[in-house]
Amino acid sequence: MQVNKVKIITVLITFSVAICALIILATPPKLPLSSSNNKALVVNILKAKPQEFTPSYQAYGRIETPNILTLFAQVEGEILFLNNNFEVGSRVNRSETIYHIDDEDYKNQLQARLGELKVAEANLKLELGEQRFSKSEYKRVRPKKDSPNLKLQESLMLRKPQLEIAKANILIATSNLELAKKNLERCKFQSKENYVVLEKSAYQGDFVKKGDKIGTFAQLFELRVSLSIPHDVASVLSIGQRVKVYRDDNTFFNAHISQIPPTQALTSQLQSVYLTVDNDSGTLIINEFVAAELTLPTFKNVLKVPLSSIDGDKIWLVDKNNQLFSKRVNVIWKNKESIIIKNILEEGMSIVKNKVSGAKNGLKADISNGEL
């Protein structure tokens, strides 16, 4: 009997323990409410101030020349002389003779045309003498007014056709003389500017015909740089704007924007912009690689902040009550380290310098340090 009672008590105790365990598992103890919503996040801040900002854009291009001179023979004949500097890469200076074609035949033609003009002038003088005689004859033998061909008779009697022919011969002879002079001048070409030789197509002793290519030259006084830049940058540039062009050794040359055509660059979706470069020193080289520093319009009331402070399209701020909140930013400019945005600050606000994990609007901020 005693044994049975012990067993019953043991079963009851075991059953009670099991029920208690189930109750404990089903209803875990509630932790006391923490003040996590009020827990402060540690942040670093930047006390930025509104300022003016003038951005710049660096583009790259090659030196080229818009002033190309291609020489073609304007008369035919043997090339008797070529400038010693008429070699690819060499320079030909202003007033130097580049080539000289045999001009003996053209000198003879000039003399012949000059003689033709003198003959025509003499014939005109003779005709003017005949005119005086014909006028006196016309007064003596005047045709009847009722003659059916009165005007024709008057013209013939006064030698008007002969006078027109004599005058026309003067014009023809004068024109032929001018052409002969030009042909004689075209036998020789003198440079009007300083050029560098790009191509040589004829040599001393060659016989050239009219239209044969002799050479190609480039003027070096004003050179050009072709840039390819984004449309939004090109849209704020202006014709005549001053620009500095830099070599690899950081020496610079003055330039200005000479053309902003409304077309895309041939090799990209960017827009072409042309600079005219002053080359007074004559040291720039065609096809040389250079960098151009383009100054863009100044922005007012902007903030310069670290790139690390931007969280997507927003930035975190701390107000005068040390509470966190975010604002969307309007980006004006950025580089590898910083970003320029429109001013979003109000009195007592500071910018959080770095992205903060777990940041939410309204959370308290524990400011660890800051910059003035």
CSV table of C-alpha atoms in Angstrom, one decimal:
chain,number,residue,atom,x,y,z
A,1,MET,CA,0.0,0.0,0.0
A,2,GLN,CA,2.8,2.3,1.0
A,3,VAL,CA,4.5,1.5,-2.3
A,4,ASN,CA,1.5,2.4,-4.4
A,5,LYS,CA,1.2,5.7,-2.6
A,6,VAL,CA,4.8,6.5,-3.4
A,7,LYS,CA,4.3,5.7,-7.1
A,8,ILE,CA,1.2,7.9,-7.2
A,9,ILE,CA,3.1,10.8,-5.6
A,10,THR,CA,6.0,10.3,-8.0
A,11,VAL,CA,3.7,10.3,-11.1
A,12,LEU,CA,1.9,13.5,-9.8
A,13,ILE,CA,5.2,15.3,-9.3
A,14,THR,CA,6.5,14.3,-12.7
A,15,PHE,CA,3.2,15.3,-14.3
A,16,SER,CA,3.3,18.7,-12.5
A,17,VAL,CA,6.9,19.3,-13.6
A,18,ALA,CA,5.9,18.5,-17.2
A,19,ILE,CA,3.0,20.9,-17.1
A,20,CYS,CA,5.1,23.7,-15.6
A,21,ALA,CA,7.7,23.1,-18.3
A,22,LEU,CA,5.1,23.4,-21.0
A,23,ILE,CA,3.7,26.6,-19.5
A,24,ILE,CA,7.2,28.1,-19.3
A,25,LEU,CA,7.9,27.2,-22.9
A,26,ALA,CA,4.5,28.5,-24.1
A,27,THR,CA,4.8,31.8,-22.3
A,28,PRO,CA,8.5,33.0,-22.3
A,29,PRO,CA,9.2,35.8,-19.9
A,30,LYS,CA,8.9,39.2,-21.3
A,31,LEU,CA,12.0,41.4,-21.1
A,32,PRO,CA,11.5,44.8,-19.6
A,33,LEU,CA,10.9,47.5,-22.3
A,34,SER,CA,14.2,49.1,-23.3
A,35,SER,CA,14.7,52.6,-24.4
A,36,SER,CA,16.1,51.4,-27.8
A,37,ASN,CA,13.9,54.0,-29.6
A,38,ASN,CA,15.5,56.6,-27.6
A,39,LYS,CA,19.1,55.2,-27.9
A,40,ALA,CA,21.5,57.8,-29.4
A,41,LEU,CA,23.5,56.9,-32.5
A,42,VAL,CA,27.1,58.1,-32.4
A,43,VAL,CA,27.8,60.4,-35.4
A,44,ASN,CA,30.5,62.7,-36.7
A,45,ILE,CA,29.2,66.0,-38.0
A,46,LEU,CA,30.3,68.8,-40.3
A,47,LYS,CA,29.3,72.3,-39.7
A,48,ALA,CA,29.2,73.4,-43.4
A,49,LYS,CA,28.5,76.9,-44.5
A,50,PRO,CA,26.9,78.1,-47.7
A,51,GLN,CA,29.4,79.3,-50.3
A,52,GLU,CA,30.0,80.1,-54.0
A,53,PHE,CA,31.5,77.4,-56.2
A,54,THR,CA,33.0,77.7,-59.7
A,55,PRO,CA,33.4,74.2,-61.2
A,56,SER,CA,35.8,73.3,-63.9
A,57,TYR,CA,35.8,70.5,-66.4
A,58,GLN,CA,39.0,68.9,-67.9
A,59,ALA,CA,38.8,67.6,-71.5
A,60,TYR,CA,41.5,66.2,-73.8
A,61,GLY,CA,42.2,66.7,-77.5
A,62,ARG,CA,44.9,67.0,-80.1
A,63,ILE,CA,46.4,70.0,-81.7
A,64,GLU,CA,45.2,70.5,-85.3
A,65,THR,CA,45.2,73.3,-87.8
A,66,PRO,CA,42.1,74.7,-89.6
A,67,ASN,CA,44.3,76.6,-92.0
A,68,ILE,CA,45.5,74.1,-94.7
A,69,LEU,CA,47.0,75.3,-97.9
A,70,THR,CA,47.1,72.9,-100.8
A,71,LEU,CA,49.1,74.1,-103.8
A,72,PHE,CA,48.3,73.1,-107.3
A,73,ALA,CA,50.1,74.1,-110.5
A,74,GLN,CA,48.2,76.9,-112.2
A,75,VAL,CA,50.3,76.8,-115.3
A,76,GLU,CA,52.2,74.0,-117.0
A,77,GLY,CA,56.0,73.7,-117.3
A,78,GLU,CA,59.2,72.4,-115.8
A,79,ILE,CA,59.8,73.1,-112.1
A,80,LEU,CA,63.1,75.0,-112.1
A,81,PHE,CA,63.3,75.8,-108.4
A,82,LEU,CA,62.0,74.3,-105.1
A,83,ASN,CA,62.6,75.9,-101.7
A,84,ASN,CA,65.3,74.0,-99.7
A,85,ASN,CA,62.8,73.7,-96.8
A,86,PHE,CA,60.1,72.2,-99.0
A,87,GLU,CA,60.4,68.9,-97.1
A,88,VAL,CA,57.7,67.2,-94.9
A,89,GLY,CA,58.0,68.5,-91.4
A,90,SER,CA,60.1,71.5,-92.3
A,91,ARG,CA,58.9,75.1,-92.1
A,92,VAL,CA,58.6,77.7,-94.9
A,93,ASN,CA,58.6,81.3,-93.7
A,94,ARG,CA,56.6,84.2,-94.9
A,95,SER,CA,57.8,85.8,-98.2
A,96,GLU,CA,59.9,82.8,-99.2
A,97,THR,CA,59.5,81.4,-102.7
A,98,ILE,CA,58.2,77.8,-102.6
A,99,TYR,CA,58.5,76.9,-106.2
A,100,HIS,CA,59.3,78.5,-109.6
A,101,ILE,CA,58.1,77.0,-112.9
A,102,ASP,CA,59.9,77.8,-116.2
A,103,ASP,CA,58.4,81.2,-117.3
A,104,GLU,CA,60.2,81.9,-120.6
A,105,ASP,CA,57.1,80.9,-122.7
A,106,TYR,CA,54.9,83.0,-120.4
A,107,LYS,CA,57.2,86.1,-120.8
A,108,ASN,CA,56.9,85.7,-124.6
A,109,GLN,CA,53.2,85.4,-124.3
A,110,LEU,CA,53.1,88.6,-122.3
A,111,GLN,CA,55.1,90.5,-124.9
A,112,ALA,CA,52.8,89.2,-127.6
A,113,ARG,CA,49.7,90.3,-125.7
A,114,LEU,CA,51.2,93.6,-125.1
A,115,GLY,CA,51.9,94.1,-128.8
A,116,GLU,CA,48.3,93.1,-129.6
A,117,LEU,CA,47.0,95.8,-127.2
A,118,LYS,CA,49.2,98.4,-128.9
A,119,VAL,CA,47.8,97.3,-132.3
A,120,ALA,CA,44.3,97.5,-131.0
A,121,GLU,CA,44.9,101.0,-129.5
A,122,ALA,CA,46.4,102.2,-132.9
A,123,ASN,CA,43.4,100.8,-134.8
A,124,LEU,CA,41.1,102.7,-132.4
A,125,LYS,CA,43.0,105.9,-133.1
A,126,LEU,CA,42.8,105.4,-136.8
A,127,GLU,CA,39.1,104.7,-136.5
A,128,LEU,CA,38.5,107.8,-134.5
A,129,GLY,CA,40.1,109.7,-137.4
A,130,GLU,CA,37.8,108.0,-139.9
A,131,GLN,CA,34.9,109.0,-137.6
A,132,ARG,CA,35.7,112.7,-138.1
A,133,PHE,CA,35.8,112.3,-141.9
A,134,SER,CA,32.6,110.2,-142.0
A,135,LYS,CA,30.8,112.8,-140.0
A,136,SER,CA,31.7,115.6,-142.4
A,137,GLU,CA,30.6,113.3,-145.3
A,138,TYR,CA,27.4,112.5,-143.5
A,139,LYS,CA,26.6,116.2,-143.3
A,140,ARG,CA,27.3,116.7,-147.0
A,141,VAL,CA,25.4,113.6,-148.2
A,142,ARG,CA,22.5,113.2,-145.7
A,143,PRO,CA,20.1,110.4,-146.6
A,144,LYS,CA,16.5,111.3,-147.1
A,145,LYS,CA,14.3,111.2,-144.0
A,146,ASP,CA,11.7,109.1,-145.7
A,147,SER,CA,14.3,106.4,-146.6
A,148,PRO,CA,13.1,103.0,-145.4
A,149,ASN,CA,16.5,102.1,-144.0
A,150,LEU,CA,17.4,105.5,-142.5
A,151,LYS,CA,19.0,104.2,-139.3
A,152,LEU,CA,21.0,101.5,-141.0
A,153,GLN,CA,22.3,104.1,-143.6
A,154,GLU,CA,23.2,106.5,-140.8
A,155,SER,CA,25.1,103.8,-138.9
A,156,LEU,CA,27.1,102.7,-142.0
A,157,MET,CA,27.8,106.2,-143.1
A,158,LEU,CA,29.1,107.2,-139.7
A,159,ARG,CA,31.1,104.0,-139.3
A,160,LYS,CA,29.5,103.0,-136.1
A,161,PRO,CA,30.2,99.2,-136.5
A,162,GLN,CA,33.9,99.9,-137.2
A,163,LEU,CA,34.1,102.0,-134.0
A,164,GLU,CA,32.5,99.2,-131.9
A,165,ILE,CA,34.8,96.7,-133.3
A,166,ALA,CA,37.9,98.8,-132.5
A,167,LYS,CA,36.7,99.4,-129.0
A,168,ALA,CA,35.9,95.6,-128.5
A,169,ASN,CA,39.4,94.8,-129.8
A,170,ILE,CA,40.8,97.0,-127.0
A,171,LEU,CA,38.8,95.1,-124.4
A,172,ILE,CA,39.9,91.7,-125.8
A,173,ALA,CA,43.6,92.7,-126.0
A,174,THR,CA,43.5,94.2,-122.4
A,175,SER,CA,41.9,91.0,-121.1
A,176,ASN,CA,44.5,88.8,-122.9
A,177,LEU,CA,47.3,91.0,-121.5
A,178,GLU,CA,45.9,90.6,-117.9
A,179,LEU,CA,45.7,86.9,-118.3
A,180,ALA,CA,49.3,86.7,-119.6
A,181,LYS,CA,50.4,88.7,-116.6
A,182,LYS,CA,48.6,86.4,-114.2
A,183,ASN,CA,50.1,83.3,-115.9
A,184,LEU,CA,53.5,84.8,-115.6
A,185,GLU,CA,52.9,85.5,-111.9
A,186,ARG,CA,51.5,81.9,-111.4
A,187,CYS,CA,54.9,80.5,-112.4
A,188,LYS,CA,56.2,81.4,-109.0
A,189,PHE,CA,54.5,81.1,-105.6
A,190,GLN,CA,55.6,83.1,-102.5
A,191,SER,CA,54.4,82.2,-99.1
A,192,LYS,CA,52.1,84.7,-97.4
A,193,GLU,CA,52.4,83.1,-94.0
A,194,ASN,CA,54.6,80.8,-92.0
A,195,TYR,CA,53.8,77.2,-92.9
A,196,VAL,CA,54.9,73.7,-92.0
A,197,VAL,CA,55.1,71.2,-94.9
A,198,LEU,CA,52.6,68.3,-94.5
A,199,GLU,CA,53.0,66.7,-97.9
A,200,LYS,CA,55.4,67.1,-100.9
A,201,SER,CA,54.0,66.0,-104.3
A,202,ALA,CA,56.5,67.5,-106.8
A,203,TYR,CA,60.2,67.7,-107.2
A,204,GLN,CA,62.7,70.0,-109.0
A,205,GLY,CA,62.9,69.0,-112.6
A,206,ASP,CA,59.3,67.6,-112.8
A,207,PHE,CA,57.1,68.8,-115.7
A,208,VAL,CA,53.7,69.7,-114.2
A,209,LYS,CA,50.4,70.4,-115.9
A,210,LYS,CA,47.8,72.8,-114.8
A,211,GLY,CA,46.0,71.3,-111.7
A,212,ASP,CA,48.8,68.9,-110.7
A,213,LYS,CA,49.3,68.8,-106.9
A,214,ILE,CA,52.6,70.3,-105.7
A,215,GLY,CA,52.2,70.1,-101.9
A,216,THR,CA,50.2,70.6,-98.7
A,217,PHE,CA,51.0,73.1,-96.0
A,218,ALA,CA,49.6,74.0,-92.6
A,219,GLN,CA,49.6,77.4,-90.9
A,220,LEU,CA,51.0,77.4,-87.3
A,221,PHE,CA,50.0,80.9,-86.1
A,222,GLU,CA,46.6,79.9,-84.9
A,223,LEU,CA,46.0,76.2,-84.1
A,224,ARG,CA,42.8,74.4,-83.0
A,225,VAL,CA,41.9,71.8,-80.5
A,226,SER,CA,38.8,69.6,-81.0
A,227,LEU,CA,37.2,68.5,-77.7
A,228,SER,CA,34.4,66.0,-77.1
A,229,ILE,CA,32.4,66.8,-73.9
A,230,PRO,CA,29.0,66.0,-72.4
A,231,HIS,CA,26.0,68.0,-73.6
A,232,ASP,CA,25.3,69.5,-70.2
A,233,VAL,CA,28.8,70.9,-70.0
A,234,ALA,CA,28.7,72.2,-73.5
A,235,SER,CA,25.4,73.9,-72.9
A,236,VAL,CA,26.9,76.4,-70.4
A,237,LEU,CA,30.0,77.3,-72.4
A,238,SER,CA,30.1,80.4,-74.7
A,239,ILE,CA,31.9,81.5,-77.8
A,240,GLY,CA,35.0,83.6,-76.9
A,241,GLN,CA,35.3,82.2,-73.4
A,242,ARG,CA,39.0,82.0,-72.4
A,243,VAL,CA,40.5,78.6,-71.8
A,244,LYS,CA,44.0,77.3,-70.8
A,245,VAL,CA,45.5,74.4,-72.7
A,246,TYR,CA,48.1,72.3,-70.9
A,247,ARG,CA,50.9,70.1,-72.2
A,248,ASP,CA,52.1,67.0,-70.4
A,249,ASP,CA,54.8,69.1,-68.7
A,250,ASN,CA,52.2,71.5,-67.4
A,251,THR,CA,53.2,74.4,-69.6
A,252,PHE,CA,50.1,76.2,-70.8
A,253,PHE,CA,48.9,78.2,-73.7
A,254,ASN,CA,46.1,80.7,-73.9
A,255,ALA,CA,43.1,79.7,-76.0
A,256,HIS,CA,39.4,80.6,-76.5
A,257,ILE,CA,36.3,78.8,-77.5
A,258,SER,CA,35.8,79.5,-81.2
A,259,GLN,CA,33.0,77.1,-82.2
A,260,ILE,CA,30.3,75.1,-80.5
A,261,PRO,CA,28.5,73.3,-83.4
A,262,PRO,CA,25.2,71.7,-82.6
A,263,THR,CA,26.4,68.3,-83.7
A,264,GLN,CA,27.7,65.2,-82.0
A,265,ALA,CA,31.4,64.1,-82.2
A,266,LEU,CA,31.9,61.5,-84.9
A,267,THR,CA,33.3,58.8,-82.5
A,268,SER,CA,31.0,59.2,-79.5
A,269,GLN,CA,27.7,60.5,-78.2
A,270,LEU,CA,29.5,63.6,-76.9
A,271,GLN,CA,29.3,67.1,-78.3
A,272,SER,CA,32.2,68.7,-80.2
A,273,VAL,CA,33.7,72.0,-79.0
A,274,TYR,CA,36.6,73.8,-80.8
A,275,LEU,CA,39.3,75.9,-79.2
A,276,THR,CA,41.5,78.3,-81.1
A,277,VAL,CA,45.0,78.3,-79.5
A,278,ASP,CA,47.5,81.1,-79.7
A,279,ASN,CA,50.8,79.8,-80.9
A,280,ASP,CA,52.9,83.0,-80.9
A,281,SER,CA,55.9,81.0,-79.6
A,282,GLY,CA,55.6,78.5,-82.4
A,283,THR,CA,56.3,75.6,-80.1
A,284,LEU,CA,53.1,73.7,-80.4
A,285,ILE,CA,53.1,70.7,-82.6
A,286,ILE,CA,50.3,69.4,-84.8
A,287,ASN,CA,48.7,66.2,-83.4
A,288,GLU,CA,50.2,66.9,-80.0
A,289,PHE,CA,48.0,65.6,-77.1
A,290,VAL,CA,46.9,68.4,-74.7
A,291,ALA,CA,44.4,69.0,-71.8
A,292,ALA,CA,42.0,71.9,-71.7
A,293,GLU,CA,40.6,73.3,-68.4
A,294,LEU,CA,37.1,74.7,-69.0
A,295,THR,CA,35.7,77.0,-66.3
A,296,LEU,CA,32.0,76.7,-65.8
A,297,PRO,CA,29.5,79.2,-64.4
A,298,THR,CA,29.6,80.0,-60.7
A,299,PHE,CA,27.0,78.5,-58.4
A,300,LYS,CA,25.9,80.5,-55.3
A,301,ASN,CA,24.4,79.3,-52.0
A,302,VAL,CA,25.9,75.7,-52.3
A,303,LEU,CA,27.4,73.3,-49.8
A,304,LYS,CA,30.7,71.4,-50.3
A,305,VAL,CA,30.4,68.0,-48.4
A,306,PRO,CA,32.4,64.8,-48.4
A,307,LEU,CA,31.3,62.2,-50.9
A,308,SER,CA,31.0,59.7,-48.0
A,309,SER,CA,28.2,61.7,-46.5
A,310,ILE,CA,25.8,61.0,-49.4
A,311,ASP,CA,23.5,58.0,-48.7
A,312,GLY,CA,22.0,57.2,-52.1
A,313,ASP,CA,20.1,60.3,-53.1
A,314,LYS,CA,19.9,61.8,-49.6
A,315,ILE,CA,22.0,63.2,-46.8
A,316,TRP,CA,21.6,62.8,-43.0
A,317,LEU,CA,21.4,66.0,-40.9
A,318,VAL,CA,21.4,66.8,-37.1
A,319,ASP,CA,19.1,69.6,-36.0
A,320,LYS,CA,19.5,71.9,-33.1
A,321,ASN,CA,17.8,69.3,-30.8
A,322,ASN,CA,20.4,66.7,-31.8
A,323,GLN,CA,17.9,64.6,-33.7
A,324,LEU,CA,18.6,62.8,-37.0
A,325,PHE,CA,16.6,63.4,-40.1
A,326,SER,CA,17.3,63.0,-43.9
A,327,LYS,CA,16.8,65.3,-46.9
A,328,ARG,CA,17.1,64.6,-50.6
A,329,VAL,CA,20.0,66.4,-52.3
A,330,ASN,CA,20.3,68.2,-55.6
A,331,VAL,CA,23.8,67.4,-56.9
A,332,ILE,CA,25.5,70.2,-58.8
A,333,TRP,CA,29.0,68.9,-59.1
A,334,LYS,CA,31.2,66.1,-57.7
A,335,ASN,CA,34.7,64.7,-57.9
A,336,LYS,CA,36.5,61.8,-56.4
A,337,GLU,CA,36.4,63.2,-52.9
A,338,SER,CA,33.7,65.8,-52.5
A,339,ILE,CA,30.3,66.8,-53.8
A,340,ILE,CA,28.6,70.1,-54.3
A,341,ILE,CA,24.9,70.3,-53.5
A,342,LYS,CA,22.3,73.1,-53.2
A,343,ASN,CA,22.1,74.5,-49.7
A,344,ILE,CA,19.6,72.5,-47.6
A,345,LEU,CA,20.6,73.7,-44.1
A,346,GLU,CA,18.5,75.7,-41.7
A,347,GLU,CA,19.7,77.4,-38.5
A,348,GLY,CA,21.4,75.1,-36.1
A,349,MET,CA,21.7,72.2,-38.5
A,350,SER,CA,24.8,70.1,-39.1
A,351,ILE,CA,25.7,67.5,-41.7
A,352,VAL,CA,26.6,63.9,-40.8
A,353,LYS,CA,29.9,63.2,-42.3
A,354,ASN,CA,29.6,59.5,-42.8
A,355,LYS,CA,26.8,57.0,-43.5
A,356,VAL,CA,25.3,55.7,-40.2
A,357,SER,CA,24.1,52.2,-39.9
A,358,GLY,CA,20.5,52.1,-38.5
A,359,ALA,CA,19.9,55.8,-38.9
A,360,LYS,CA,16.2,56.7,-38.8
A,361,ASN,CA,14.4,60.0,-38.8
A,362,GLY,CA,13.9,61.2,-35.2
A,363,LEU,CA,16.7,59.2,-33.6
A,364,LYS,CA,18.9,61.0,-31.1
A,365,ALA,CA,22.4,61.8,-32.2
A,366,ASP,CA,25.4,61.4,-30.0
A,367,ILE,CA,27.9,63.8,-31.5
A,368,SER,CA,31.4,62.5,-31.1
A,369,ASN,CA,33.3,65.3,-32.9
A,370,GLY,CA,32.8,67.9,-35.5
A,371,GLU,CA,34.4,70.4,-37.8
A,372,LEU,CA,33.9,74.1,-37.9
